[in-house]
Amino acid sequence: MTVKCIIDEDKLDKLASLAVNTGLSIKTNQDLLITSPVEALPLVRRIALHAYKAGANLVIPIFSDSELTLTRYGYAPNSSFDKAPDWLYKGMAEAFNNNTARLAIVGDDPMLLESQDPDKIGRSNKAVSKASKPARESITSFNINWNIIAWPGRSWAARVFPSLPIDEAQNQLAEAIFLASRVNTSNPGEAWAQHNADLLKRSSWLTQQNFDYLHFTGPGTDLKVGLANNHAWMGGASKCQNGIICNPNIPSEEVFTTPHRLKVDGTVSSTKPLSHQGTLIDEIKVTFKEGKIIEAKAAKGEEVLKKVLDADEGARRLGEVALVPDSSPISQSNILFFNTLFDENAACHIALGQCYSKCFKGGNDLSKKQIQQFGGNSSMIHIDWMIGSKAINIDGLHSADLPTPIFRNGEWAN
Amino acid sequence: MTVKCIIDEDKLDKLASLAVNTGLSIKTNQDLLITSPVEALPLVRRIALHAYKAGANLVIPIFSDSELTLTRYGYAPNSSFDKAPDWLYKGMAEAFNNNTARLAIVGDDPMLLESQDPDKIGRSNKAVSKASKPARESITSFNINWNIIAWPGRSWAARVFPSLPIDEAQNQLAEAIFLASRVNTSNPGEAWAQHNADLLKRSSWLTQQNFDYLHFTGPGTDLKVGLANNHAWMGGASKCQNGIICNPNIPSEEVFTTPHRLKVDGTVSSTKPLSHQGTLIDEIKVTFKEGKIIEAKAAKGEEVLKKVLDADEGARRLGEVALVPDSSPISQSNILFFNTLFDENAACHIALGQCYSKCFKGGNDLSKKQIQQFGGNSSMIHIDWMIGSKAINIDGLHSADLPTPIFRNGEWAN
C-alpha cells in the first residue's frame, strides 16, 4: 500500500528512531506492541524498521480508525456502549506480562466525539477502563518499557490550526511535534540525555525536600495537595521493573509525584481545556475536601466530567501532581494542542485516578496494600488536567515549617 | 482519515452488505472480528456500517500491512521467525468462544514473499499455525458464523493484470471480484439464495450416493480418493453450531466433503498455481499411498511445498475434496487470480491438512475421536490446491459396483 506522506520524511524518521531507541530503549528479542490510528501508518512503518534493526522480535500493530468509531456511535445498538473487546485487552496484558514493550501513537481528532451522546461516551469509556485495567496497570507500574509519541493527524491539525489549508495545517502540526519532541536537533538522542539530566536534578531536589504539602495559589485556585508518605519525584527517563530505562512520554517537560489520596483540600481551576477521549472539557473548577472532589463544574463538557468522576471510588481523588515551568518550549510555542501529551507539558497539572507506584521510594518493591497505606490512590482512570500558568505560585510545606518557594509566577523559584 | 477510493462505491457497498447479511448473517448483539489488510479500509468501514445497522455490538478490526511484513523479513532477527503473537490468537479464540462472528478480507500481493528465505517463511507459517490452532478450529468446526471476501489490493491487481496501468488494473480486479461475488445483480441476496439452492441439489445427491471412492483421471492424474465413513457433502450456505446459517466463502462455486485420511492412492497434478502465504507453488505433482503423500514435486516453490508437507503428521494427508465444474463463472472469466478464494472456485481441488467436522452426517455432534475413526484428517494446516480442468473426468465408486460418472470433461455428467 502506497501512502502519500506530505510530512518531512527525515524528521519523521528521526522521531521513529527516537521513540524506539530513547523512548522505549527496546532490547534484543523484545516484542513490541504498537497502538496507533491507521492514519499514522507511515510512522508505524518507520518505527517497525528501527525496532527490528534494534533487535525486536515481533512488532505487532493494533490500528484504530476514527471513522469506524463514529460509525459505531451513529449506528451501534445502545447496549454496545457497555461493552469493550475484553479478549483484546486481556491479550495485551498477557503480552506485557511476557515483557512485550508498548508504544502508543496519538493523533486523532481531539473533538471527535463532541456531538455524540455523553451517556454513551461515559459508558464506553467505563467499559474500556474496566477491560484494560490489567494492561494499564502493567504500564502505570512500569513493569515494561513504554512510550507515547504523536502523529500529526489531519483532523487534529485542523483543530489546532483552523485558519490554515489542511496540508499546511498538518505540516505545521508536524513541525510543532518535531520541535517539542527535540527531533529538530542534530542528535535527538543526545538532546534527550541532557534534558533527562536537567529533569533529574529538579526531581532529586524535590524528593530530598520531602514536603508534606504543595500549596498552589493563583486566580480561582487555592489548593493544598498533601503528598503521599515516602513519595518520590520522577521526571524524564524512568527505570522499569524489567530493568530497562525508558522515556515514557515524548515530549515530556514535567516532574511529578503521588499526592496523598486523603489529604487534598481547597479549590482549583483548570488553565487549559482538557480533551478527554474525543470530548473537550473546559473551565473546570473543583473543590476538594479530605482528598475527595465534593463539587465539580465545567463551562463545557460538564456532563462528561461528571461521568468521569463517577467512574469509580478513586476517580474523585488525585493520582498525580506535576510541575512544569511556564518557560517550557511547549508553553512558549503558544500552541494549544488539545492533547494531554503536549498540553500537560505546557503547565503544572494534576491527575484524577490511578497513581504511579513508581513515584514512591522503593516503588518497584511495594505491594498494592503498602501503596494504599502510604496514601496512593487507586482507580481505573488516570486523567491529567492543567492547573498551571504564568499566574500560579507554588510553595512546599512541612507541617511545622515556613513555606519553601517552589514556583513564582509560573517558573521555578530557584 | 480520508481514503481515496477509485473503486465503484455502489458495488463496494453491495459487497459489504452481502458479506454482513448473507456471508455472515450477523445477528443482533453479536460482536464481529474483522481481519483485513489496512489497504482495505474503505471496505472495512462499509462492513462496520452494515454490521451495526444489522445490530452488531462491537466491530473489532485487526489490520495487517504488507510493508510491515516485508520489513520484518528484511530486518528482524532470525529467531523472530519461530515466533507468533500467541496472545492475539488466544484472544481471538476466546472471542469466538463467546460467539463473536469472523470476517476475513483477503487482498494482499499473492507473491509478496517470493524473494524471501523459504526457511523463514516455513518457520513463520508454522509458528502462526500453531498459535492460531484454537481460533482456526472454531472456524473449521463452524462454531461461529464466518465469511471471507476479497478487496482488490493494488499489488494483487498488478499481478493479475500486469500489462494494465495500476489504477485500471485495480478497477478490473474489483469488477472481477464483484462479478464472481454476484454483486453485479440487482439483488445480490436473492442471487445467492438461488445459487445456494443449486449447490444444495448437487451436494444432497452426492451425499445420498454415499460413494466409497472418487476416481479422478486426466493428464498427469490417476487418483482414487477414498471418502470418509459417514461423510456428507456441503456447498454454499452452512449451518453453524451457534444456529446461524452463513455463507463462509464469497465467491463459492464448490461442493466438498471429507476424504478418508488412510484411503487415497495414486498420482495427481495441479492444474493451476497455488499462492501460499506469499509464495507461488506451481506444477505440483504428488503421489499418495494409503492416504499419505510419499513423493512431491513442484516446478516452482518446491522448497516451500516440502516445508508445508513437513508441518505436522496430518499435513501429508487430505482434509477436503471439492468439485467445481469448468463452466463456473470464475473459470469462464479466464482470470488467474493467484488467490485460493477465487482459483479454487474455477476448478476441482483437494486440500492438505485439517478436515471440516461439518462434512459428516451429524457432524456438529461428533467428537474429535469419532471424526478420526471415520477417517477424518487432523492437522494445523488446511491448504487447497487445484486439480480440475476441462480434461478431468471423475467417477464415483462403491466397492463392488460399476463407476457412476460424476464429471466428464470438467462438467457435471448429469
CSV table of N, CA and C in Angstrom, one decimal, chain B residues 36-109:
chain,number,residue,atom,x,y,z
B,36,SER,N,-8.1,-7.8,8.2
B,36,SER,CA,-8.0,-7.1,6.9
B,36,SER,C,-6.7,-6.5,6.7
B,37,PRO,N,-6.3,-6.4,5.4
B,37,PRO,CA,-5.1,-5.5,5.1
B,37,PRO,C,-5.6,-4.1,5.3
B,38,VAL,N,-4.7,-3.3,5.8
B,38,VAL,CA,-5.0,-1.9,6.1
B,38,VAL,C,-5.5,-1.2,4.8
B,39,GLU,N,-5.0,-1.7,3.7
B,39,GLU,CA,-5.4,-1.1,2.4
B,39,GLU,C,-6.9,-1.2,2.1
B,40,ALA,N,-7.6,-2.2,2.7
B,40,ALA,CA,-9.0,-2.4,2.5
B,40,ALA,C,-9.9,-1.6,3.4
B,41,LEU,N,-9.3,-0.5,4.0
B,41,LEU,CA,-10.0,0.3,5.0
B,41,LEU,C,-11.4,0.8,4.4
B,42,PRO,N,-11.5,1.2,3.2
B,42,PRO,CA,-12.8,1.7,2.7
B,42,PRO,C,-13.9,0.6,2.8
B,43,LEU,N,-13.5,-0.7,2.5
B,43,LEU,CA,-14.4,-1.8,2.6
B,43,LEU,C,-14.7,-2.1,4.1
B,44,VAL,N,-13.7,-2.1,4.9
B,44,VAL,CA,-14.0,-2.3,6.4
B,44,VAL,C,-14.9,-1.3,6.9
B,45,ARG,N,-14.8,-0.1,6.5
B,45,ARG,CA,-15.7,1.0,7.0
B,45,ARG,C,-17.2,0.7,6.6
B,46,ARG,N,-17.4,0.2,5.4
B,46,ARG,CA,-18.7,-0.1,4.9
B,46,ARG,C,-19.3,-1.3,5.6
B,47,ILE,N,-18.4,-2.3,5.8
B,47,ILE,CA,-18.8,-3.5,6.5
B,47,ILE,C,-19.3,-3.2,8.0
B,48,ALA,N,-18.5,-2.3,8.6
B,48,ALA,CA,-18.9,-1.9,10.0
B,48,ALA,C,-20.2,-1.2,10.0
B,49,LEU,N,-20.4,-0.4,9.0
B,49,LEU,CA,-21.7,0.3,8.9
B,49,LEU,C,-22.9,-0.7,8.8
B,50,HIS,N,-22.8,-1.6,7.9
B,50,HIS,CA,-23.8,-2.6,7.7
B,50,HIS,C,-24.0,-3.5,8.9
B,51,ALA,N,-22.8,-3.8,9.5
B,51,ALA,CA,-22.9,-4.7,10.7
B,51,ALA,C,-23.6,-4.0,11.9
B,52,TYR,N,-23.3,-2.8,12.1
B,52,TYR,CA,-24.0,-2.0,13.2
B,52,TYR,C,-25.5,-1.9,12.9
B,53,LYS,N,-25.8,-1.6,11.6
B,53,LYS,CA,-27.2,-1.5,11.2
B,53,LYS,C,-27.9,-2.8,11.4
B,54,ALA,N,-27.2,-3.9,11.3
B,54,ALA,CA,-27.9,-5.2,11.5
B,54,ALA,C,-27.9,-5.6,13.0
B,55,GLY,N,-27.4,-4.7,13.8
B,55,GLY,CA,-27.5,-4.9,15.3
B,55,GLY,C,-26.2,-5.4,16.0
B,56,ALA,N,-25.1,-5.5,15.2
B,56,ALA,CA,-23.8,-5.9,15.8
B,56,ALA,C,-23.5,-5.0,17.0
B,57,ASN,N,-22.8,-5.7,18.0
B,57,ASN,CA,-22.5,-5.0,19.2
B,57,ASN,C,-21.2,-4.2,19.1
B,58,LEU,N,-20.1,-4.9,18.9
B,58,LEU,CA,-18.8,-4.3,18.7
B,58,LEU,C,-18.2,-4.8,17.4
B,59,VAL,N,-17.7,-4.0,16.6
B,59,VAL,CA,-16.9,-4.4,15.4
B,59,VAL,C,-15.4,-4.1,15.6
B,60,ILE,N,-14.6,-5.2,15.7
B,60,ILE,CA,-13.2,-5.0,16.0
B,60,ILE,C,-12.3,-5.4,14.9
B,61,PRO,N,-11.7,-4.4,14.2
B,61,PRO,CA,-10.8,-4.8,13.1
B,61,PRO,C,-9.4,-5.0,13.6
B,62,ILE,N,-8.7,-6.0,13.0
B,62,ILE,CA,-7.3,-6.3,13.2
B,62,ILE,C,-6.6,-6.1,11.9
B,63,PHE,N,-5.9,-5.1,11.7
B,63,PHE,CA,-5.3,-4.8,10.4
B,63,PHE,C,-3.9,-5.3,10.3
B,64,SER,N,-3.6,-5.8,9.0
B,64,SER,CA,-2.2,-6.1,8.7
B,64,SER,C,-1.7,-5.2,7.6
B,65,ASP,N,-0.4,-5.2,7.4
B,65,ASP,CA,0.2,-4.3,6.4
B,65,ASP,C,1.4,-5.0,5.7
B,66,SER,N,1.3,-5.2,4.4
B,66,SER,CA,2.3,-5.9,3.6
B,66,SER,C,3.7,-5.3,3.9
B,67,GLU,N,3.8,-4.0,3.9
B,67,GLU,CA,5.1,-3.4,4.0
B,67,GLU,C,5.7,-3.7,5.4
B,68,LEU,N,4.9,-3.8,6.4
B,68,LEU,CA,5.4,-4.2,7.7
B,68,LEU,C,5.9,-5.6,7.7
B,69,THR,N,5.2,-6.5,7.0
B,69,THR,CA,5.6,-7.9,6.8
B,69,THR,C,7.0,-7.9,6.1
B,70,LEU,N,7.1,-7.2,5.1
B,70,LEU,CA,8.4,-7.2,4.4
B,70,LEU,C,9.6,-6.6,5.2
B,71,THR,N,9.2,-5.6,6.0
B,71,THR,CA,10.2,-5.0,6.9
B,71,THR,C,10.7,-6.1,7.9
B,72,ARG,N,9.8,-6.9,8.4
B,72,ARG,CA,10.2,-8.0,9.3
B,72,ARG,C,11.1,-8.9,8.6
B,73,TYR,N,10.8,-9.4,7.4
B,73,TYR,CA,11.6,-10.3,6.6
B,73,TYR,C,13.0,-9.7,6.4
B,74,GLY,N,13.0,-8.4,6.2
B,74,GLY,CA,14.3,-7.7,5.9
B,74,GLY,C,15.2,-7.5,7.1
B,75,TYR,N,14.6,-7.2,8.2
B,75,TYR,CA,15.4,-6.7,9.3
B,75,TYR,C,15.3,-7.4,10.7
B,76,ALA,N,14.2,-8.3,10.8
B,76,ALA,CA,14.0,-8.9,12.2
B,76,ALA,C,15.1,-10.0,12.4
B,77,PRO,N,15.5,-10.2,13.6
B,77,PRO,CA,16.5,-11.3,13.9
B,77,PRO,C,15.9,-12.6,13.5
B,78,ASN,N,16.8,-13.5,13.1
B,78,ASN,CA,16.4,-14.9,12.6
B,78,ASN,C,15.5,-15.6,13.6
B,79,SER,N,15.7,-15.4,14.9
B,79,SER,CA,14.9,-16.2,15.8
B,79,SER,C,13.4,-15.7,15.8
B,80,SER,N,13.2,-14.5,15.3
B,80,SER,CA,11.8,-13.9,15.2
B,80,SER,C,10.9,-14.8,14.4
B,81,PHE,N,11.4,-15.6,13.5
B,81,PHE,CA,10.6,-16.4,12.6
B,81,PHE,C,10.0,-17.6,13.2
B,82,ASP,N,10.4,-17.9,14.4
B,82,ASP,CA,9.8,-19.0,15.1
B,82,ASP,C,8.8,-18.5,16.1
B,83,LYS,N,8.5,-17.2,16.0
B,83,LYS,CA,7.5,-16.6,17.0
B,83,LYS,C,6.2,-16.2,16.3
B,84,ALA,N,5.2,-16.2,17.0
B,84,ALA,CA,3.9,-15.6,16.6
B,84,ALA,C,3.3,-14.9,17.8
B,85,PRO,N,2.4,-13.9,17.5
B,85,PRO,CA,1.8,-13.2,18.7
B,85,PRO,C,0.7,-14.1,19.3
B,86,ASP,N,1.2,-15.0,20.1
B,86,ASP,CA,0.3,-16.0,20.8
B,86,ASP,C,-0.9,-15.4,21.4
B,87,TRP,N,-0.6,-14.3,22.2
B,87,TRP,CA,-1.7,-13.6,23.0
B,87,TRP,C,-2.8,-13.1,22.1
B,88,LEU,N,-2.5,-12.7,20.8
B,88,LEU,CA,-3.5,-12.2,19.9
B,88,LEU,C,-4.4,-13.3,19.4
B,89,TYR,N,-3.8,-14.5,19.0
B,89,TYR,CA,-4.6,-15.6,18.5
B,89,TYR,C,-5.4,-16.2,19.6
B,90,LYS,N,-4.8,-16.3,20.8
B,90,LYS,CA,-5.5,-16.8,22.0
B,90,LYS,C,-6.8,-15.9,22.3
B,91,GLY,N,-6.6,-14.6,22.1
B,91,GLY,CA,-7.7,-13.7,22.3
B,91,GLY,C,-8.8,-13.9,21.3
B,92,MET,N,-8.4,-14.1,20.0
B,92,MET,CA,-9.4,-14.4,19.0
B,92,MET,C,-10.2,-15.6,19.3
B,93,ALA,N,-9.5,-16.7,19.8
B,93,ALA,CA,-10.1,-17.9,20.1
B,93,ALA,C,-11.2,-17.7,21.2
B,94,GLU,N,-10.8,-16.8,22.2
B,94,GLU,CA,-11.7,-16.5,23.3
B,94,GLU,C,-12.9,-15.8,22.7
B,95,ALA,N,-12.7,-14.8,21.8
B,95,ALA,CA,-13.8,-14.1,21.2
B,95,ALA,C,-14.7,-15.0,20.5
B,96,PHE,N,-14.2,-16.0,19.7
B,96,PHE,CA,-15.1,-17.0,19.0
B,96,PHE,C,-15.8,-17.8,20.0
B,97,ASN,N,-15.2,-18.2,21.1
B,97,ASN,CA,-15.9,-19.0,22.2
B,97,ASN,C,-17.0,-18.2,22.7
B,98,ASN,N,-17.0,-16.8,22.6
B,98,ASN,CA,-18.1,-16.0,23.1
B,98,ASN,C,-19.0,-15.5,22.0
B,99,ASN,N,-19.0,-16.3,20.9
B,99,ASN,CA,-19.9,-16.1,19.8
B,99,ASN,C,-19.7,-14.9,18.9
B,100,THR,N,-18.4,-14.4,18.9
B,100,THR,CA,-18.0,-13.4,18.0
B,100,THR,C,-18.0,-13.9,16.6
B,101,ALA,N,-18.6,-13.2,15.6
B,101,ALA,CA,-18.5,-13.6,14.2
B,101,ALA,C,-17.2,-13.2,13.7
B,102,ARG,N,-16.8,-13.9,12.5
B,102,ARG,CA,-15.5,-13.6,12.0
B,102,ARG,C,-15.5,-13.3,10.5
B,103,LEU,N,-15.0,-12.2,10.1
B,103,LEU,CA,-14.9,-11.8,8.7
B,103,LEU,C,-13.5,-11.6,8.3
B,104,ALA,N,-13.0,-12.3,7.3
B,104,ALA,CA,-11.6,-12.1,6.8
B,104,ALA,C,-11.6,-11.5,5.5
B,105,ILE,N,-10.9,-10.4,5.3
B,105,ILE,CA,-10.7,-9.8,4.0
B,105,ILE,C,-9.4,-10.2,3.4
B,106,VAL,N,-9.3,-10.7,2.2
B,106,VAL,CA,-8.1,-11.0,1.6
B,106,VAL,C,-7.8,-10.0,0.5
B,107,GLY,N,-6.6,-9.7,0.1
B,107,GLY,CA,-6.3,-8.7,-0.9
B,107,GLY,C,-4.9,-8.4,-1.1
B,108,ASP,N,-4.0,-9.1,-0.3
B,108,ASP,CA,-2.6,-8.8,-0.4
B,108,ASP,C,-2.0,-9.3,-1.7
B,109,ASP,N,-0.8,-8.8,-2.0
B,109,ASP,CA,0.0,-9.3,-3.1
B,109,ASP,C,0.2,-10.8,-2.9
